[in-house]
Amino acid sequence: MSANTKTLKVALLGAGNVGSQVARILLTDASALAARTGARLELVGIAVRNVDAPREVEIPRELFTTDASALIRKADIVIELMGGLEPARTLILEAIEHGATVVTGNKALLAVDGPTLYEKADAAGVQLSYEAAVAGAIPILRPITDSLAGDKITRVMGIVNGTTNFILDAMDSTGAEFADALAEATRLGYAEADPTADVEGHDAAAKGAILASLAFHTRFALEDVHCEGITGVSAGDIAAAKEAGYVIKLLAIAEKISVPTGGQNNDDGGTFTTGVSVRVHPTLIPREHPLGAVRGAYNAVFVEAESAGELMFYGRGAGGSPTASAVMGDVVSAARRLVLGGPGRSDSTIEVLPVLGIDAVKTRYYIGMDAADQPGVLSKISALFAENGVSIETMRQTVHRERDASENGSAASAELRIVTHRASEAALAATVEAINGLDIINSVTSVLRVEGV
Amino acid sequence: MSANTKTLKVALLGAGNVGSQVARILLTDASALAARTGARLELVGIAVRNVDAPREVEIPRELFTTDASALIRKADIVIELMGGLEPARTLILEAIEHGATVVTGNKALLAVDGPTLYEKADAAGVQLSYEAAVAGAIPILRPITDSLAGDKITRVMGIVNGTTNFILDAMDSTGAEFADALAEATRLGYAEADPTADVEGHDAAAKGAILASLAFHTRFALEDVHCEGITGVSAGDIAAAKEAGYVIKLLAIAEKISVPTGGQNNDDGGTFTTGVSVRVHPTLIPREHPLGAVRGAYNAVFVEAESAGELMFYGRGAGGSPTASAVMGDVVSAARRLVLGGPGRSDSTIEVLPVLGIDAVKTRYYIGMDAADQPGVLSKISALFAENGVSIETMRQTVHRERDASENGSAASAELRIVTHRASEAALAATVEAINGLDIINSVTSVLRVEGV
């Protein structure tokens, strides 16, 4: 490195799981980073709540400070890895005002306040990068914004929460019930003590909103995302899916949809409006689908584009080192820009598409039900589907005969499993309601969406 | 678009499978491209050998010209999609001299002359992009050069040839022999009339050289790549691999290796040199490995990095539209840079690591052999492995008894399948030679490398 190499001052906010790994890379890989950026990246300080807290990585004590604002004013690049809404939001705004390049991995904040933060950064002419906020180590933001910039994305389906993928994968391999698989995930450190944000799909919804914003050049907020978690998925659902050649995954799905301009049910004419919907729910996908091979706590994002066809990006979605890799990719890009000038990873011009609700979505459905074993059950049920405009693709019936102490000698019940063609949420809900009203039906045991076929 | 929007003149060289799709996108998606780049991309001409040849896409006849040099002199961006070495090389050099940004998908040329072309482009201060040259539509160059710029890649394993993956996948699913699977691939258009470049691994080797250059910031040429094709893979190999939980894939593998500075066999002390080796060969990988799920003509690149861990990028490796998507990603990036100024997708500083040959590589091996069914065979063979310093991990013996018309009543042979621990090419070769010299061995039926375990 020549004597007149530029120095860029880097401030780190937070020294937790990810922050401490970012500090490690900045401190130990200094010469490789200098070779790749053309600048010396000097870690000028790390803002933490408690200077004396134990850390995973050995970091010189004099780097720690509790005064984040003072640290930000010294920095060319500010890396925010505190997580949570506050003080992260205030400190990012301070960094933008100060003119520093900001790198963050804070998906919760971006999902809630992303649009405001992007606008403030644009207005101030500073870069705000956030590769680490979606799917951890997996490079997904640059492929979407740069590599696919000449193509048109039609759909994105992501396994973006490692905890729920670990639980569903364990249920699939061992036949365990949800509660037992969750307990195992907690024991192994894949689930937090309070797993609500993961198992209810809130974390996946936040990442879905960010992914959708990128893929469709339209800004989404968390409340635009339809969200269902995995707490209702039973061992029986998993077993039935497996038997039919499917695997159940929690997917965040963002897709472009055309709906009749006059309203959702005005199917028979007029003009169409194109919008985007984002939803998170447990989904049946064929076992041989690329997303079906994503095991354990791994993440993957499956992208469909007009010219490229099907693409998938796979890797670790969480963890200190993997997430630090994504953060450092943003830091190196930011440093190259600061050294060489010019634009950065440019967001495409924002093309505001209407945000559509779950009622605009048509998917295939899987419906499991427990019926009486009587002649005519199949015809009654299929008539009900037809009346509600839902077309059946496959129907399987398994009869269980149980010995019974009653006078009748034996009772019998039939397990019915139906996969439909594409139907709207409303049509499906009406069908399920009507089925529940039949006296020959003991219960509807599961209603799940099917994708990837 | 405002009246003073900049116009960038685009010249296309070649209107084949990929070129005609690029022309289609430039002609039909003009307004979306303008929104994303901030410039109008004007297709000023398409250089072809025969103006009147039939095309897949309807293109105004006046765009065609046979004078490629004159066309280049009019252009801001030159897209080379002619393929082959000449006249592609000369025309790319003309474009560089003229100061135009160059986008190419020409892997054959880059594998042979990449280093020269990159240097000429650097010296002239123009951008040379080539995302389409590796793994078709899969965004891999930007993830490696930008997203992983703050990390250290240790290994890259790619399924980078769709024809051979289609053939091996067909052999795996149907039990077909190589010749039949190749005939099927030819019939379906997945293999060319002369499939040599694909089935002998030459195409994969060219892509491996480009991938390795990117991943390790070191420049490789085609002759640095050890290359074995799939023509020797038998239905028996596939079946034996399947039984043991493996699938056979043609992989291009580039990895960082430390070897004793004093020489390959100087294992017991001294200093070590780090270098990079690139090799292409049929490989056994566990069926549950992410690369194991890559079916049909799909491609995938599996990357191991120090912090990020394991990543995989999956998609279509060939075809007009998918490859055109990758070309257009480069064109949009190039246009943004020309509009906004500044650096482009920057190659990291080149860090010249030594290029290592196949003799520096240690892998696990799978060896299949046909032995006499006699007492003591296993102990003789395992002694031979030990003498040659190759450690056995698993050994399976299957005895086949066949009725025989001879006086002995029945003859018997044993099929032996051995998987070794990591061993050098030299140690393995010596072992196989020694085994072939045993009179109790009828034949060594296969020697294949094992990865991903």
Coordinates of N, CA and C in Angstrom, one line a residue, chain A residues 58-156:
Chain A
E58 N -12.1 -10.9 20.7 CA -11.3 -10.0 21.4 C -11.1 -8.7 20.7
I59 N -11.5 -7.6 21.3 CA -11.5 -6.3 20.7 C -10.8 -5.3 21.7
P60 N -9.9 -4.5 21.2 CA -9.2 -3.6 22.1 C -10.2 -2.7 22.8
R61 N -10.1 -2.6 24.2 CA -11.1 -2.0 25.0 C -11.3 -0.5 24.6
E62 N -10.2 0.1 24.2 CA -10.3 1.6 23.9 C -11.2 1.9 22.7
L63 N -11.5 0.9 21.9 CA -12.4 1.2 20.7 C -13.9 1.4 21.2
F64 N -14.2 0.9 22.3 CA -15.6 1.0 22.8 C -16.0 2.4 23.3
T65 N -17.2 2.8 23.0 CA -17.7 4.0 23.6 C -19.2 3.9 23.8
T66 N -19.7 4.7 24.7 CA -21.2 4.7 24.8 C -21.8 5.9 24.1
D67 N -20.9 6.8 23.6 CA -21.5 8.0 22.9 C -21.5 7.8 21.4
A68 N -22.6 7.2 20.9 CA -22.8 6.8 19.5 C -22.8 8.1 18.7
S69 N -23.4 9.2 19.1 CA -23.5 10.4 18.3 C -22.2 11.0 18.0
A70 N -21.3 11.0 19.0 CA -20.0 11.6 18.8 C -19.2 10.7 17.9
L71 N -19.4 9.4 18.0 CA -18.7 8.5 17.1 C -19.1 8.7 15.6
I72 N -20.4 8.8 15.4 CA -20.9 9.0 14.1 C -20.3 10.2 13.4
R73 N -20.1 11.3 14.2 CA -19.6 12.6 13.6 C -18.1 12.4 13.1
K74 N -17.5 11.3 13.6 CA -16.1 11.1 13.1 C -16.0 10.2 11.9
A75 N -17.1 9.7 11.4 CA -17.0 8.5 10.5 C -17.4 8.9 9.0
D76 N -16.7 8.2 8.1 CA -17.1 8.2 6.7 C -18.1 7.1 6.4
I77 N -18.0 6.0 7.1 CA -19.0 4.9 6.9 C -19.5 4.5 8.3
V78 N -20.8 4.4 8.4 CA -21.4 4.0 9.7 C -22.1 2.7 9.5
I79 N -21.8 1.7 10.3 CA -22.4 0.4 10.2 C -23.3 0.2 11.4
E80 N -24.6 0.1 11.2 CA -25.6 0.0 12.3 C -26.0 -1.5 12.4
L81 N -25.6 -2.1 13.6 CA -25.9 -3.5 13.8 C -26.4 -3.6 15.2
M82 N -27.2 -2.6 15.7 CA -27.8 -2.7 17.0 C -29.1 -3.5 17.0
G83 N -29.8 -3.4 15.9 CA -31.1 -4.0 15.8 C -32.2 -3.2 16.5
G84 N -33.4 -3.5 16.3 CA -34.5 -2.8 17.0 C -34.8 -1.5 16.4
L85 N -35.8 -0.8 16.8 CA -36.2 0.4 16.2 C -35.4 1.6 16.7
E86 N -35.4 1.7 18.0 CA -34.6 2.9 18.6 C -33.6 2.3 19.6
P87 N -32.4 3.0 19.7 CA -32.0 4.2 19.0 C -31.5 4.1 17.6
A88 N -31.7 2.9 17.0 CA -31.1 2.6 15.6 C -31.6 3.7 14.6
R89 N -32.9 3.9 14.6 CA -33.5 4.9 13.7 C -32.8 6.3 13.8
T90 N -32.8 6.8 15.0 CA -32.3 8.1 15.3 C -30.8 8.2 14.9
L91 N -30.1 7.2 15.2 CA -28.6 7.2 14.9 C -28.4 7.1 13.4
I92 N -29.2 6.3 12.6 CA -29.1 6.3 11.2 C -29.4 7.6 10.6
L93 N -30.4 8.3 11.1 CA -30.8 9.6 10.6 C -29.6 10.6 10.9
E94 N -29.0 10.5 12.1 CA -27.9 11.4 12.4 C -26.7 11.1 11.4
A95 N -26.5 9.8 11.1 CA -25.4 9.5 10.1 C -25.7 10.1 8.7
I96 N -27.0 10.0 8.3 CA -27.3 10.5 7.0 C -27.1 12.0 7.0
E97 N -27.6 12.7 8.0 CA -27.4 14.2 8.1 C -26.0 14.6 8.1
H98 N -25.1 13.8 8.8 CA -23.7 14.0 8.8 C -23.1 13.7 7.4
G99 N -23.8 13.0 6.6 CA -23.2 12.8 5.2 C -22.4 11.5 5.1
A100 N -22.5 10.6 6.1 CA -21.8 9.3 6.1 C -22.6 8.3 5.3
T101 N -21.9 7.4 4.7 CA -22.5 6.2 4.0 C -23.0 5.3 5.1
V102 N -24.2 4.8 5.0 CA -24.7 3.9 6.0 C -24.9 2.5 5.5
V103 N -24.4 1.5 6.3 CA -24.7 0.1 6.1 C -25.4 -0.4 7.3
T104 N -26.6 -1.1 7.0 CA -27.3 -1.7 8.1 C -27.8 -3.1 7.8
G105 N -28.1 -3.8 8.9 CA -28.7 -5.2 8.7 C -30.0 -5.2 9.4
N106 N -30.6 -4.1 9.7 CA -31.7 -4.0 10.6 C -33.0 -4.1 9.8
K107 N -33.5 -5.4 9.7 CA -34.7 -5.7 8.9 C -35.9 -5.1 9.5
A108 N -36.0 -5.2 10.9 CA -37.2 -4.7 11.6 C -37.4 -3.2 11.3
L109 N -36.3 -2.5 11.4 CA -36.4 -1.0 11.2 C -36.8 -0.7 9.7
L110 N -36.1 -1.4 8.8 CA -36.3 -1.2 7.3 C -37.8 -1.5 7.0
A111 N -38.3 -2.6 7.6 CA -39.7 -3.0 7.2 C -40.7 -2.0 7.7
V112 N -40.4 -1.3 8.8 CA -41.3 -0.3 9.3 C -41.1 1.0 8.7
D113 N -39.8 1.4 8.7 CA -39.4 2.8 8.3 C -38.6 2.9 7.0
G114 N -38.4 1.8 6.3 CA -37.6 1.8 5.1 C -37.8 3.0 4.2
P115 N -39.1 3.1 3.7 CA -39.4 4.2 2.8 C -38.9 5.6 3.2
T116 N -39.1 5.9 4.5 CA -38.6 7.2 5.0 C -37.1 7.3 5.0
L117 N -36.4 6.2 5.4 CA -35.0 6.2 5.5 C -34.4 6.3 4.1
Y118 N -34.9 5.5 3.1 CA -34.4 5.6 1.7 C -34.5 7.0 1.2
E119 N -35.7 7.7 1.5 CA -35.9 9.0 0.9 C -34.9 10.0 1.6
K120 N -34.7 9.9 2.9 CA -33.8 10.8 3.5 C -32.4 10.7 3.0
A121 N -32.0 9.4 2.7 CA -30.7 9.1 2.2 C -30.5 9.7 0.8
D122 N -31.6 9.4 -0.1 CA -31.6 10.0 -1.4 C -31.4 11.5 -1.4
A123 N -32.3 12.1 -0.5 CA -32.3 13.6 -0.5 C -30.9 14.1 0.0
A124 N -30.2 13.4 0.9 CA -28.9 13.9 1.3 C -27.8 13.4 0.4
G125 N -28.1 12.6 -0.6 CA -27.1 12.1 -1.5 C -26.2 11.1 -0.9
V126 N -26.6 10.4 0.1 CA -25.7 9.4 0.7 C -26.3 8.0 0.4
Q127 N -25.4 7.0 0.5 CA -25.8 5.6 0.2 C -26.3 5.0 1.5
L128 N -27.3 4.2 1.3 CA -27.8 3.4 2.4 C -27.9 1.9 1.9
S129 N -27.1 1.0 2.4 CA -27.0 -0.3 1.9 C -27.5 -1.3 3.0
Y130 N -28.1 -2.4 2.6 CA -28.7 -3.3 3.6 C -28.8 -4.7 3.2
E131 N -27.8 -5.2 2.5 CA -27.7 -6.6 2.0 C -28.0 -7.6 3.1
A132 N -27.4 -7.3 4.3 CA -27.5 -8.2 5.5 C -28.9 -8.3 6.0
A133 N -29.8 -7.4 5.6 CA -31.2 -7.4 6.2 C -32.1 -8.5 5.6
V134 N -31.7 -9.0 4.5 CA -32.5 -10.1 3.9 C -31.7 -11.3 3.6
A135 N -32.1 -12.4 4.2 CA -31.5 -13.7 3.9 C -30.0 -13.7 4.3
G136 N -29.6 -13.0 5.3 CA -28.3 -13.1 5.9 C -27.2 -13.0 4.9
A137 N -26.4 -14.1 4.8 CA -25.2 -14.1 3.9 C -25.5 -14.2 2.4
I138 N -26.7 -14.5 2.1 CA -27.0 -14.7 0.7 C -27.0 -13.4 -0.1
P139 N -26.2 -13.3 -1.1 CA -26.2 -12.1 -2.0 C -27.5 -12.1 -2.8
I140 N -28.4 -11.2 -2.4 CA -29.7 -11.2 -3.1 C -30.0 -9.8 -3.6
L141 N -29.6 -8.8 -2.8 CA -30.0 -7.4 -3.3 C -29.3 -7.0 -4.6
R142 N -28.0 -7.3 -4.7 CA -27.3 -6.9 -5.9 C -27.8 -7.7 -7.1
P143 N -27.9 -9.1 -7.0 CA -28.5 -9.8 -8.1 C -29.8 -9.2 -8.6
I144 N -30.7 -8.8 -7.6 CA -32.0 -8.3 -8.0 C -31.9 -6.9 -8.6
T145 N -31.1 -6.0 -8.0 CA -31.1 -4.7 -8.5 C -30.1 -4.5 -9.7
D146 N -29.1 -5.2 -9.8 CA -28.1 -5.0 -10.8 C -28.2 -6.1 -11.9
S147 N -28.0 -7.4 -11.5 CA -27.9 -8.4 -12.5 C -29.2 -8.6 -13.3
L148 N -30.3 -8.5 -12.6 CA -31.6 -8.6 -13.2 C -32.2 -7.3 -13.7
A149 N -31.4 -6.2 -13.7 CA -31.9 -4.9 -14.0 C -32.5 -4.8 -15.5
G150 N -32.0 -5.7 -16.4 CA -32.5 -5.7 -17.7 C -33.6 -6.7 -18.0
D151 N -34.1 -7.3 -16.9 CA -35.2 -8.3 -17.0 C -36.4 -7.9 -16.2
K152 N -37.5 -8.7 -16.2 CA -38.6 -8.3 -15.4 C -39.0 -9.4 -14.5
I153 N -38.9 -9.2 -13.2 CA -39.2 -10.2 -12.2 C -40.7 -10.3 -12.1
T154 N -41.2 -11.6 -12.1 CA -42.6 -11.8 -12.0 C -43.0 -12.3 -10.6
R155 N -42.1 -13.0 -10.0 CA -42.4 -13.6 -8.7 C -41.2 -13.9 -7.9
V156 N -41.2 -13.8 -6.6 CA -40.2 -14.1 -5.7 C -40.7 -15.0 -4.6

